[in-house]
Amino acid sequence: PRGATHGCFLLFDTPFAGGAYLTHLPRIMSAGAVSAVVAGVPGAWRAVNVSSKRGTSGSARSASLTSVRAVVSFGDRQALSSAYGFFRVPPSSHNTHRLSKPTRTPVTPRALDAAQPFDFEAKQRRSVEKKRALKIGIVGFGNFGQFLAKRFLVNGHTVIATSRSDYGDVASKLGVGYFRDPDDFCETHPDVVIFCTSILSTEATINAFPIQRLRRNTLVADVLSVKQFPKQLFLQRMPDNFDILCLHPMFGPDSGKGSWKDLPLVYDKVRVGEEKSRRERVERLLSVFQDEGCRMVEMSCEEHDIQAASSQFITHTVGRMLGTMDLAETTINTKGYESLLSLVNNTYNDSFDLYYGLFMYNKNATAELSRLELAFSQVKAELFDRLHTLIRDDIFDEKTTAIGLVSGNGKVVTNGTVGMEQQTAPSVSSVDRTFKDRLIDQVNQGGSLGGSIDSSGEKKEEKKEEGSPTSR
């Protein structure tokens, strides 16, 4: 401002801002500003010199030159230097410097920004992403291993693999480094090793795997459909300084071939080191599933197996049963029937080893299978309890009934055919009501036919009508 008696401090972060402002510095100085300390970028000093050469008046040139000399007290300069670290202040400096003194300013920049290339931000972003990228090793490069590898690659991670079978061609097409020898695989020191083997072969694979060639703090994980079994294996076989993460993507190549949005991923951080880098490594691996839209569910391995037996194992069991029935498309498919066909497609195509593993290596599966069998028996018993051959014979007027039963007209059938060898039941009135009529009466009165099974498990005996010619 005009007539100011104090210094004007101009601090710039970039050469562009400093150069643009200092272009007008001669006019500011000629307007009466006493002095200015310019710091931040080399371009600022060049801007002052350029401005001084381009100034039209002697006062403007003089002002622009003196702006470099910092007419400010020694105490102010020292305070500014200690606060921002921008200036070196020589101990021999006096309190003030005269405007006309031709010496260079004692205030010199110590840390300056420099002009960056136009793609500086892109390079820095790539550098940061490279630091965040993981080298993920997959043991077992079957359908599910390839399924996960594709998503890992999309998310910018490096993937290597090894397997008993030769998947070299498939890995090459996907951009995955493939090693037939597990020792060579381990010597590349992957950050993460994920076992994508079948449940039945997991124990043998871990026992034969050259764990000693891995880095000492490697993160090991599994993607099995059971969780207590691999957790115990890892704790028994892996060194104490290995991190352990149990994963279960509740989807596969069929159900997750498109988007993973809202598909559940269950995980349990069984053992993770206290170092920040090791915790961040776990989070970077989990972020792959989170960025793909998965519903992240943190759950203990024990709780997972309890819930999985009630959901996943039962689902696979029903799908196996329906698949064995060879269900086919019809011209009158309902939504429910289409859901059953979809269930068959998602479960029956999986190997039987997977289904057997769900049963064998989850101690809760046996109880769930018994419950399913009991439920089916109860439903079947209720159906047959209500099924009465004589009523069906009366309703549909069938000519054949079961041997030894009484038909609707009161005649006992001895050879399964009405009319060939039959005898009239004794004491049957021709005016007796039919079983169909009695069934309608029972339904209207809120009764039940055949003696159903109540909640206590005891069978309700059907009350026989007086004069009825039959008994169960």
CSV table of C-alpha atoms in Angstrom, one decimal:
chain,number,residue,atom,x,y,z
A,1,PRO,CA,0.0,0.0,0.0
A,2,ARG,CA,1.1,3.6,-0.6
A,3,GLY,CA,3.1,5.1,2.2
A,4,ALA,CA,3.7,1.7,3.9
A,5,THR,CA,6.5,1.6,6.4
A,6,HIS,CA,6.8,-2.2,6.7
A,7,GLY,CA,8.0,-5.0,4.3
A,8,CYS,CA,5.7,-6.9,2.0
A,9,PHE,CA,6.4,-10.6,2.1
A,10,LEU,CA,5.5,-12.5,-1.1
A,11,LEU,CA,5.7,-16.3,-0.8
A,12,PHE,CA,5.1,-18.4,-3.9
A,13,ASP,CA,4.7,-22.2,-4.3
A,14,THR,CA,5.0,-22.4,-8.1
A,15,PRO,CA,7.1,-20.4,-10.7
A,16,PHE,CA,3.9,-19.6,-12.6
A,17,ALA,CA,2.2,-17.8,-9.8
A,18,GLY,CA,5.4,-16.0,-8.8
A,19,GLY,CA,6.3,-15.0,-12.3
A,20,ALA,CA,2.8,-13.7,-13.0
A,21,TYR,CA,2.7,-11.6,-9.9
A,22,LEU,CA,6.2,-10.2,-10.1
A,23,THR,CA,5.6,-9.0,-13.6
A,24,HIS,CA,3.7,-6.2,-11.9
A,25,LEU,CA,6.1,-5.7,-9.1
A,26,PRO,CA,7.8,-2.6,-10.5
A,27,ARG,CA,4.5,-0.8,-10.5
A,28,ILE,CA,3.8,-1.9,-6.9
A,29,MET,CA,7.2,-0.7,-5.8
A,30,SER,CA,6.9,2.5,-7.6
A,31,ALA,CA,3.6,3.1,-6.0
A,32,GLY,CA,5.3,3.5,-2.6
A,33,ALA,CA,5.8,0.1,-1.1
A,34,VAL,CA,9.0,0.1,0.9
A,35,SER,CA,10.4,-3.3,0.2
A,36,ALA,CA,9.5,-7.0,-0.6
A,37,VAL,CA,11.1,-10.3,0.2
A,38,VAL,CA,10.5,-12.7,-2.6
A,39,ALA,CA,10.9,-16.4,-2.0
A,40,GLY,CA,9.7,-19.8,-3.2
A,41,VAL,CA,11.0,-20.4,-6.8
A,42,PRO,CA,13.9,-19.5,-9.0
A,43,GLY,CA,11.5,-18.2,-11.6
A,44,ALA,CA,10.6,-15.4,-9.1
A,45,TRP,CA,14.1,-14.0,-9.3
A,46,ARG,CA,14.1,-14.2,-13.0
A,47,ALA,CA,10.8,-12.5,-13.1
A,48,VAL,CA,12.1,-9.6,-11.1
A,49,ASN,CA,15.1,-9.2,-13.4
A,50,VAL,CA,12.9,-9.3,-16.5
A,51,SER,CA,10.6,-6.8,-15.0
A,52,SER,CA,13.4,-4.5,-14.1
A,53,LYS,CA,14.7,-4.6,-17.7
A,54,ARG,CA,11.3,-4.0,-19.1
A,55,GLY,CA,10.4,-1.1,-16.8
A,56,THR,CA,9.8,2.2,-18.5
A,57,SER,CA,10.6,4.6,-15.7
A,58,GLY,CA,13.7,4.9,-13.7
A,59,SER,CA,11.7,4.7,-10.4
A,60,ALA,CA,10.1,1.4,-11.5
A,61,ARG,CA,13.5,-0.1,-12.5
A,62,SER,CA,15.0,1.0,-9.2
A,63,ALA,CA,12.1,-0.4,-7.2
A,64,SER,CA,12.2,-3.7,-9.0
A,65,LEU,CA,16.0,-4.1,-8.3
A,66,THR,CA,15.8,-3.1,-4.7
A,67,SER,CA,12.9,-5.5,-4.2
A,68,VAL,CA,15.6,-8.3,-4.4
A,69,ARG,CA,17.6,-6.8,-1.6
A,70,ALA,CA,15.1,-7.3,1.2
A,71,VAL,CA,14.9,-4.0,3.1
A,72,VAL,CA,13.7,-5.6,6.3
A,73,SER,CA,15.0,-5.9,9.8
A,74,PHE,CA,17.4,-8.7,10.7
A,75,GLY,CA,15.0,-10.0,13.4
A,76,ASP,CA,12.1,-10.3,10.9
A,77,ARG,CA,14.3,-12.2,8.5
A,78,GLN,CA,15.5,-14.5,11.2
A,79,ALA,CA,11.9,-15.2,12.4
A,80,LEU,CA,10.8,-15.9,8.9
A,81,SER,CA,13.7,-18.2,8.3
A,82,SER,CA,13.0,-20.3,11.5
A,83,ALA,CA,9.3,-20.4,10.7
A,84,TYR,CA,9.4,-21.5,7.1
A,85,GLY,CA,13.0,-22.6,6.4
A,86,PHE,CA,13.1,-20.6,3.2
A,87,PHE,CA,16.0,-18.3,3.9
A,88,ARG,CA,19.6,-18.3,5.1
A,89,VAL,CA,20.3,-15.3,7.2
A,90,PRO,CA,24.1,-14.5,7.6
A,91,PRO,CA,25.0,-13.7,11.1
A,92,SER,CA,26.9,-10.6,9.9
A,93,SER,CA,23.8,-9.0,8.5
A,94,HIS,CA,22.9,-5.6,9.8
A,95,ASN,CA,19.5,-4.5,10.9
A,96,THR,CA,18.7,-2.7,7.6
A,97,HIS,CA,20.2,-2.3,4.2
A,98,ARG,CA,20.0,0.8,2.2
A,99,LEU,CA,18.0,0.8,-1.0
A,100,SER,CA,20.9,2.0,-3.1
A,101,LYS,CA,23.4,-0.6,-1.9
A,102,PRO,CA,24.4,-2.6,-5.0
A,103,THR,CA,25.2,-5.8,-3.2
A,104,ARG,CA,23.2,-9.0,-3.7
A,105,THR,CA,20.6,-9.8,-1.1
A,106,PRO,CA,21.8,-11.9,1.8
A,107,VAL,CA,18.4,-13.6,1.8
A,108,THR,CA,18.7,-16.6,-0.5
A,109,PRO,CA,16.3,-19.5,-1.2
A,110,ARG,CA,17.1,-22.8,0.5
A,111,ALA,CA,14.3,-25.1,-0.7
A,112,LEU,CA,12.5,-24.3,-3.9
A,113,ASP,CA,9.9,-26.0,-6.0
A,114,ALA,CA,10.7,-26.5,-9.7
A,115,ALA,CA,8.6,-26.6,-12.8
A,116,GLN,CA,7.4,-30.2,-13.4
A,117,PRO,CA,6.8,-32.0,-16.7
A,118,PHE,CA,3.3,-31.9,-18.0
A,119,ASP,CA,2.7,-35.6,-17.2
A,120,PHE,CA,4.2,-35.4,-13.7
A,121,GLU,CA,0.9,-36.3,-11.9
A,122,ALA,CA,0.3,-39.3,-14.2
A,123,LYS,CA,3.9,-40.5,-13.4
A,124,GLN,CA,3.4,-40.0,-9.7
A,125,ARG,CA,0.0,-41.8,-9.8
A,126,ARG,CA,1.6,-44.8,-11.6
A,127,SER,CA,4.4,-44.8,-9.1
A,128,VAL,CA,2.0,-44.9,-6.2
A,129,GLU,CA,-0.1,-47.6,-7.8
A,130,LYS,CA,3.0,-49.7,-8.4
A,131,LYS,CA,3.9,-49.5,-4.8
A,132,ARG,CA,0.3,-50.6,-3.8
A,133,ALA,CA,0.3,-53.5,-6.3
A,134,LEU,CA,0.7,-57.0,-4.9
A,135,LYS,CA,2.4,-60.0,-6.4
A,136,ILE,CA,-0.2,-62.6,-5.9
A,137,GLY,CA,0.7,-66.3,-6.2
A,138,ILE,CA,-2.1,-68.8,-6.9
A,139,VAL,CA,-1.5,-72.5,-6.1
A,140,GLY,CA,-4.0,-74.5,-8.1
A,141,PHE,CA,-4.8,-72.9,-11.4
A,142,GLY,CA,-8.1,-74.6,-12.2
A,143,ASN,CA,-11.4,-72.9,-13.1
A,144,PHE,CA,-11.6,-71.1,-9.8
A,145,GLY,CA,-7.9,-70.0,-9.8
A,146,GLN,CA,-8.3,-68.6,-13.3
A,147,PHE,CA,-11.5,-66.9,-12.3
A,148,LEU,CA,-9.8,-65.0,-9.5
A,149,ALA,CA,-6.6,-64.3,-11.5
A,150,LYS,CA,-8.6,-62.3,-14.1
A,151,ARG,CA,-10.0,-60.0,-11.4
A,152,PHE,CA,-6.6,-59.6,-9.7
A,153,LEU,CA,-5.1,-58.5,-13.1
A,154,VAL,CA,-7.9,-56.1,-13.8
A,155,ASN,CA,-7.2,-54.4,-10.4
A,156,GLY,CA,-3.5,-53.9,-11.3
A,157,HIS,CA,-1.9,-56.7,-9.4
A,158,THR,CA,0.8,-59.1,-10.7
A,159,VAL,CA,-0.3,-62.7,-10.7
A,160,ILE,CA,1.9,-65.9,-10.8
A,161,ALA,CA,0.6,-69.4,-10.6
A,162,THR,CA,1.6,-73.1,-10.2
A,163,SER,CA,-0.4,-76.3,-10.5
A,164,ARG,CA,-0.1,-80.0,-10.9
A,165,SER,CA,-1.5,-79.8,-14.4
A,166,ASP,CA,0.1,-77.8,-17.2
A,167,TYR,CA,-1.8,-74.5,-17.6
A,168,GLY,CA,1.1,-72.7,-19.3
A,169,ASP,CA,-0.9,-71.8,-22.4
A,170,VAL,CA,-3.9,-70.5,-20.5
A,171,ALA,CA,-1.7,-68.5,-18.1
A,172,SER,CA,0.1,-67.0,-21.1
A,173,LYS,CA,-3.1,-65.8,-22.7
A,174,LEU,CA,-4.3,-64.2,-19.4
A,175,GLY,CA,-0.9,-62.5,-18.7
A,176,VAL,CA,-0.1,-64.7,-15.7
A,177,GLY,CA,3.4,-66.0,-15.0
A,178,TYR,CA,3.2,-69.8,-14.8
A,179,PHE,CA,5.7,-72.1,-13.0
A,180,ARG,CA,5.5,-75.9,-13.3
A,181,ASP,CA,8.0,-76.2,-10.4
A,182,PRO,CA,6.7,-75.0,-7.0
A,183,ASP,CA,10.3,-74.2,-5.9
A,184,ASP,CA,10.7,-71.8,-8.8
A,185,PHE,CA,7.3,-70.3,-7.9
A,186,CYS,CA,8.3,-69.7,-4.3
A,187,GLU,CA,11.7,-68.2,-5.2
A,188,THR,CA,9.9,-65.3,-6.9
A,189,HIS,CA,8.8,-64.3,-3.4
A,190,PRO,CA,5.1,-63.4,-3.9
A,191,ASP,CA,3.5,-61.1,-1.3
A,192,VAL,CA,0.5,-63.3,-1.1
A,193,VAL,CA,0.0,-67.1,-1.7
A,194,ILE,CA,-3.6,-68.2,-2.2
A,195,PHE,CA,-4.4,-71.9,-2.2
A,196,CYS,CA,-7.2,-72.5,-4.8
A,197,THR,CA,-7.0,-76.3,-4.6
A,198,SER,CA,-10.0,-78.6,-4.0
A,199,ILE,CA,-11.0,-79.4,-0.4
A,200,LEU,CA,-9.9,-83.0,-0.7
A,201,SER,CA,-6.4,-82.2,-2.0
A,202,THR,CA,-5.6,-79.2,0.2
A,203,GLU,CA,-3.8,-81.0,3.0
A,204,ALA,CA,-1.6,-83.0,0.7
A,205,THR,CA,-0.8,-79.9,-1.3
A,206,ILE,CA,0.2,-77.9,1.8
A,207,ASN,CA,2.3,-80.7,3.2
A,208,ALA,CA,4.3,-81.0,-0.1
A,209,PHE,CA,4.6,-77.3,-0.7
A,210,PRO,CA,8.2,-75.8,-0.3
A,211,ILE,CA,7.1,-73.2,2.3
A,212,GLN,CA,10.7,-72.7,3.4
A,213,ARG,CA,11.5,-70.9,0.1
A,214,LEU,CA,8.9,-68.2,0.7
A,215,ARG,CA,9.6,-64.9,2.3
A,216,ARG,CA,9.5,-65.0,6.0
A,217,ASN,CA,6.4,-62.8,6.5
A,218,THR,CA,4.4,-64.1,3.5
A,219,LEU,CA,0.6,-63.8,3.7
A,220,VAL,CA,-1.1,-67.1,3.0
A,221,ALA,CA,-4.8,-67.5,2.3
A,222,ASP,CA,-7.3,-70.0,1.1
A,223,VAL,CA,-10.7,-69.8,-0.7
A,224,LEU,CA,-12.1,-73.1,0.4
A,225,SER,CA,-15.8,-73.5,1.1
A,226,VAL,CA,-15.1,-74.8,4.6
A,227,LYS,CA,-13.1,-72.7,7.0
A,228,GLN,CA,-12.2,-74.5,10.2
A,229,PHE,CA,-10.2,-77.2,8.3
A,230,PRO,CA,-7.8,-74.8,6.4
A,231,LYS,CA,-7.5,-72.7,9.5
A,232,GLN,CA,-6.2,-75.6,11.5
A,233,LEU,CA,-3.9,-76.7,8.7
A,234,PHE,CA,-2.3,-73.2,8.4
A,235,LEU,CA,-1.8,-72.9,12.1
A,236,GLN,CA,-0.1,-76.3,12.2
A,237,ARG,CA,2.0,-76.1,9.1
A,238,MET,CA,2.9,-72.5,8.5
A,239,PRO,CA,5.7,-70.7,10.4
A,240,ASP,CA,4.7,-68.4,13.2
A,241,ASN,CA,5.8,-65.3,11.3
A,242,PHE,CA,3.5,-66.0,8.4
A,243,ASP,CA,0.2,-64.0,8.2
A,244,ILE,CA,-2.9,-66.1,7.8
A,245,LEU,CA,-6.2,-64.9,6.1
A,246,CYS,CA,-9.1,-67.3,5.5
A,247,LEU,CA,-11.4,-66.3,2.6
A,248,HIS,CA,-14.6,-67.7,1.2
A,249,PRO,CA,-16.1,-66.0,-1.9
A,250,MET,CA,-19.7,-67.2,-1.7
A,251,PHE,CA,-19.8,-67.4,-5.5
A,252,GLY,CA,-18.0,-69.1,-8.3
A,253,PRO,CA,-17.3,-68.9,-12.1
A,254,ASP,CA,-21.0,-69.5,-12.9
A,255,SER,CA,-22.7,-67.3,-10.3
A,256,GLY,CA,-20.0,-64.6,-10.5
A,257,LYS,CA,-19.2,-64.6,-14.2
A,258,GLY,CA,-20.6,-61.0,-14.5
A,259,SER,CA,-20.6,-58.5,-11.7
A,260,TRP,CA,-19.6,-59.3,-8.2
A,261,LYS,CA,-21.9,-56.6,-6.8
A,262,ASP,CA,-23.6,-57.6,-3.5
A,263,LEU,CA,-22.1,-61.1,-3.6
A,264,PRO,CA,-20.8,-62.0,-0.2
A,265,LEU,CA,-17.2,-62.5,0.7
A,266,VAL,CA,-16.6,-64.0,4.1
A,267,TYR,CA,-13.1,-63.5,5.7
A,268,ASP,CA,-11.3,-64.1,8.9
A,269,LYS,CA,-8.0,-62.4,9.8
A,270,VAL,CA,-6.7,-65.4,11.7
A,271,ARG,CA,-3.2,-64.0,12.2
A,272,VAL,CA,-1.7,-60.7,11.0
A,273,GLY,CA,1.5,-59.1,12.2
A,274,GLU,CA,1.6,-55.8,14.0
A,275,GLU,CA,3.7,-54.0,11.4
A,276,LYS,CA,1.8,-51.4,9.4
A,277,SER,CA,3.0,-52.8,6.1
A,278,ARG,CA,1.6,-56.3,6.9
A,279,ARG,CA,-1.8,-54.9,7.9
A,280,GLU,CA,-1.9,-52.8,4.8
A,281,ARG,CA,-1.1,-55.8,2.7
A,282,VAL,CA,-4.1,-57.6,4.0
A,283,GLU,CA,-6.3,-54.6,3.3
A,284,ARG,CA,-5.0,-54.3,-0.2
A,285,LEU,CA,-5.9,-57.9,-0.9
A,286,LEU,CA,-9.4,-57.4,0.6
A,287,SER,CA,-9.9,-54.2,-1.4
A,288,VAL,CA,-9.9,-56.2,-4.6
A,289,PHE,CA,-13.2,-57.8,-3.6
A,290,GLN,CA,-14.5,-54.6,-2.0
A,291,ASP,CA,-13.8,-52.5,-5.2
A,292,GLU,CA,-15.6,-55.2,-7.2
A,293,GLY,CA,-18.7,-54.6,-5.2
A,294,CYS,CA,-18.7,-57.6,-2.9
A,295,ARG,CA,-20.6,-57.5,0.4
A,296,MET,CA,-17.7,-57.9,2.9
A,297,VAL,CA,-18.6,-60.1,5.9
A,298,GLU,CA,-16.0,-60.6,8.6
A,299,MET,CA,-16.8,-63.8,10.5
A,300,SER,CA,-14.9,-66.4,12.5
A,301,CYS,CA,-14.2,-69.7,10.8
A,302,GLU,CA,-16.2,-71.6,13.4
A,303,GLU,CA,-19.3,-69.4,12.9
A,304,HIS,CA,-18.9,-69.6,9.1
A,305,ASP,CA,-19.1,-73.5,9.1
A,306,ILE,CA,-22.2,-73.4,11.2
A,307,GLN,CA,-24.0,-71.1,8.9
A,308,ALA,CA,-22.6,-72.6,5.7
A,309,ALA,CA,-23.9,-76.1,6.7
A,310,SER,CA,-27.4,-74.6,7.0
A,311,SER,CA,-27.2,-72.7,3.7
A,312,GLN,CA,-24.5,-73.8,1.3
A,313,PHE,CA,-24.5,-77.5,2.0
A,314,ILE,CA,-28.3,-77.7,1.9
A,315,THR,CA,-28.3,-75.8,-1.3
A,316,HIS,CA,-25.9,-78.1,-2.9
A,317,THR,CA,-27.8,-81.2,-1.6
A,318,VAL,CA,-31.1,-80.0,-3.0
A,319,GLY,CA,-29.4,-79.0,-6.3
A,320,ARG,CA,-27.8,-82.5,-6.5
A,321,MET,CA,-31.1,-84.2,-5.9
A,322,LEU,CA,-32.9,-82.1,-8.6
A,323,GLY,CA,-30.0,-82.7,-11.0
A,324,THR,CA,-30.3,-86.4,-10.5
A,325,MET,CA,-34.0,-86.1,-11.5
A,326,ASP,CA,-32.9,-84.7,-14.9
A,327,LEU,CA,-35.3,-81.7,-14.7
A,328,ALA,CA,-36.0,-80.3,-18.2
A,329,GLU,CA,-37.5,-77.1,-19.6
A,330,THR,CA,-41.3,-77.0,-20.1
A,331,THR,CA,-43.5,-74.8,-22.1
A,332,ILE,CA,-45.3,-73.7,-19.0
A,333,ASN,CA,-42.3,-72.9,-16.7
A,334,THR,CA,-43.2,-70.9,-13.6
A,335,LYS,CA,-40.8,-68.5,-11.8
A,336,GLY,CA,-40.4,-71.0,-9.1
A,337,TYR,CA,-39.5,-73.8,-11.5
A,338,GLU,CA,-37.0,-71.6,-13.3
A,339,SER,CA,-35.4,-70.9,-10.0
A,340,LEU,CA,-35.0,-74.6,-9.4
A,341,LEU,CA,-33.4,-75.0,-12.9
A,342,SER,CA,-31.0,-72.2,-12.1
A,343,LEU,CA,-30.2,-73.9,-8.8
A,344,VAL,CA,-29.3,-77.1,-10.7
A,345,ASN,CA,-27.1,-75.1,-13.1
A,346,ASN,CA,-25.2,-73.5,-10.3
A,347,THR,CA,-24.6,-76.6,-8.2
A,348,TYR,CA,-24.8,-79.7,-10.3
A,349,ASN,CA,-22.1,-78.6,-12.6
A,350,ASP,CA,-19.6,-78.5,-9.8
A,351,SER,CA,-17.5,-81.6,-9.2
A,352,PHE,CA,-18.8,-84.2,-6.8
A,353,ASP,CA,-15.5,-83.8,-4.9
A,354,LEU,CA,-16.6,-80.3,-3.9
A,355,TYR,CA,-19.9,-81.6,-2.6
A,356,TYR,CA,-18.2,-84.4,-0.8
A,357,GLY,CA,-15.7,-82.0,0.7
A,358,LEU,CA,-18.6,-79.8,2.0
A,359,PHE,CA,-19.9,-82.9,3.8
A,360,MET,CA,-16.7,-84.5,5.0
A,361,TYR,CA,-14.8,-81.4,6.2
A,362,ASN,CA,-17.6,-79.6,7.9
A,363,LYS,CA,-18.6,-81.3,11.1
A,364,ASN,CA,-22.0,-79.5,11.1
A,365,ALA,CA,-23.0,-81.0,7.7
A,366,THR,CA,-24.0,-84.4,9.1
A,367,ALA,CA,-26.5,-82.8,11.5
A,368,GLU,CA,-28.0,-80.7,8.7
A,369,LEU,CA,-28.3,-83.8,6.4
A,370,SER,CA,-30.2,-85.6,9.1
A,371,ARG,CA,-32.5,-82.7,9.6
A,372,LEU,CA,-33.1,-82.6,5.8
A,373,GLU,CA,-33.9,-86.3,5.8
A,374,LEU,CA,-36.2,-86.0,8.7
A,375,ALA,CA,-38.0,-83.1,7.2
A,376,PHE,CA,-38.5,-85.1,3.9
A,377,SER,CA,-39.8,-88.1,5.8
A,378,GLN,CA,-42.3,-85.9,7.7
A,379,VAL,CA,-43.6,-84.3,4.6
A,380,LYS,CA,-43.9,-87.7,2.9
A,381,ALA,CA,-45.7,-89.2,5.9
A,382,GLU,CA,-48.1,-86.3,5.9
A,383,LEU,CA,-48.9,-86.8,2.3
A,384,PHE,CA,-49.4,-90.6,2.6
A,385,ASP,CA,-51.3,-90.1,5.8
A,386,ARG,CA,-53.9,-88.0,4.0
A,387,LEU,CA,-53.8,-90.2,0.9
A,388,HIS,CA,-56.8,-92.6,1.0
A,389,THR,CA,-57.0,-95.1,-1.8
A,390,LEU,CA,-60.7,-95.6,-1.4
A,391,ILE,CA,-61.4,-91.9,-1.7
A,392,ARG,CA,-59.3,-91.6,-4.8
A,393,ASP,CA,-61.2,-94.6,-6.2
A,394,ASP,CA,-64.5,-92.9,-5.5
A,395,ILE,CA,-63.4,-89.5,-6.9
A,396,PHE,CA,-61.8,-90.7,-10.1
A,397,ASP,CA,-64.0,-93.9,-10.5
A,398,GLU,CA,-61.0,-96.0,-11.0
A,399,LYS,CA,-61.5,-99.7,-11.8
A,400,THR,CA,-58.5,-101.0,-9.9
A,401,THR,CA,-57.7,-100.6,-6.3
A,402,ALA,CA,-55.2,-102.0,-3.8
A,403,ILE,CA,-55.8,-105.7,-2.8
A,404,GLY,CA,-57.7,-106.2,0.3
A,405,LEU,CA,-59.3,-102.7,0.3
A,406,VAL,CA,-63.0,-101.9,0.1
A,407,SER,CA,-64.1,-100.0,-3.0
A,408,GLY,CA,-66.5,-97.1,-2.9
A,409,ASN,CA,-69.5,-99.3,-3.5
A,410,GLY,CA,-68.8,-101.4,-0.4
A,411,LYS,CA,-67.2,-104.4,-2.1
A,412,VAL,CA,-63.9,-106.0,-1.0
A,413,VAL,CA,-61.3,-106.4,-3.7
A,414,THR,CA,-59.3,-109.6,-3.4
A,415,ASN,CA,-57.2,-109.7,-6.6
A,416,GLY,CA,-56.8,-106.0,-7.4
A,417,THR,CA,-59.6,-105.8,-10.0
A,418,VAL,CA,-63.2,-105.0,-9.3
A,419,GLY,CA,-65.6,-107.5,-10.8
A,420,MET,CA,-63.3,-110.6,-11.3
A,421,GLU,CA,-63.0,-112.1,-7.8
A,422,GLN,CA,-64.9,-110.0,-5.4
A,423,GLN,CA,-67.2,-110.6,-2.5
A,424,THR,CA,-69.8,-108.3,-1.0
A,425,ALA,CA,-68.8,-106.8,2.3
A,426,PRO,CA,-71.1,-107.8,5.1
A,427,SER,CA,-73.6,-105.5,6.7
A,428,VAL,CA,-73.1,-102.6,4.2
A,429,SER,CA,-76.2,-100.6,3.5
A,430,SER,CA,-76.8,-99.5,-0.1
A,431,VAL,CA,-77.8,-96.1,1.2
A,432,ASP,CA,-74.5,-95.5,3.1
A,433,ARG,CA,-72.9,-92.2,2.1
A,434,THR,CA,-69.7,-92.4,0.0
A,435,PHE,CA,-66.3,-91.7,1.3
A,436,LYS,CA,-66.2,-88.6,-0.8
A,437,ASP,CA,-69.3,-87.2,1.0
A,438,ARG,CA,-67.7,-88.0,4.4
A,439,LEU,CA,-64.5,-86.3,3.3
A,440,ILE,CA,-66.4,-83.1,2.5
A,441,ASP,CA,-68.1,-83.2,5.8
A,442,GLN,CA,-64.8,-83.6,7.7
A,443,VAL,CA,-63.2,-80.7,5.8
A,444,ASN,CA,-66.3,-78.5,6.5
A,445,GLN,CA,-66.1,-79.4,10.2
A,446,GLY,CA,-62.4,-78.6,10.4
A,447,GLY,CA,-61.3,-82.2,10.9
A,448,SER,CA,-58.5,-84.0,9.1
A,449,LEU,CA,-58.6,-87.3,7.3
A,450,GLY,CA,-56.3,-90.2,8.0
A,451,GLY,CA,-54.8,-89.1,11.3
A,452,SER,CA,-52.1,-86.5,10.8
A,453,ILE,CA,-49.0,-86.0,12.9
A,454,ASP,CA,-49.4,-83.2,15.4
A,455,SER,CA,-46.5,-81.1,16.8
A,456,SER,CA,-45.9,-83.5,19.7
A,457,GLY,CA,-45.2,-86.3,17.2
A,458,GLU,CA,-48.2,-88.4,18.3
A,459,LYS,CA,-50.5,-89.7,15.7
A,460,LYS,CA,-54.1,-88.5,15.9
A,461,GLU,CA,-56.4,-91.5,15.5
A,462,GLU,CA,-59.3,-91.0,13.1
A,463,LYS,CA,-62.7,-91.4,14.7
A,464,LYS,CA,-64.5,-94.2,12.9
A,465,GLU,CA,-68.1,-93.6,12.0
A,466,GLU,CA,-70.6,-95.9,13.6
A,467,GLY,CA,-71.4,-98.6,11.1
A,468,SER,CA,-68.4,-97.9,8.9
A,469,PRO,CA,-67.4,-101.1,7.0
A,470,THR,CA,-63.7,-100.3,7.0
A,471,SER,CA,-60.8,-99.7,9.4
A,472,ARG,CA,-57.2,-98.6,8.8
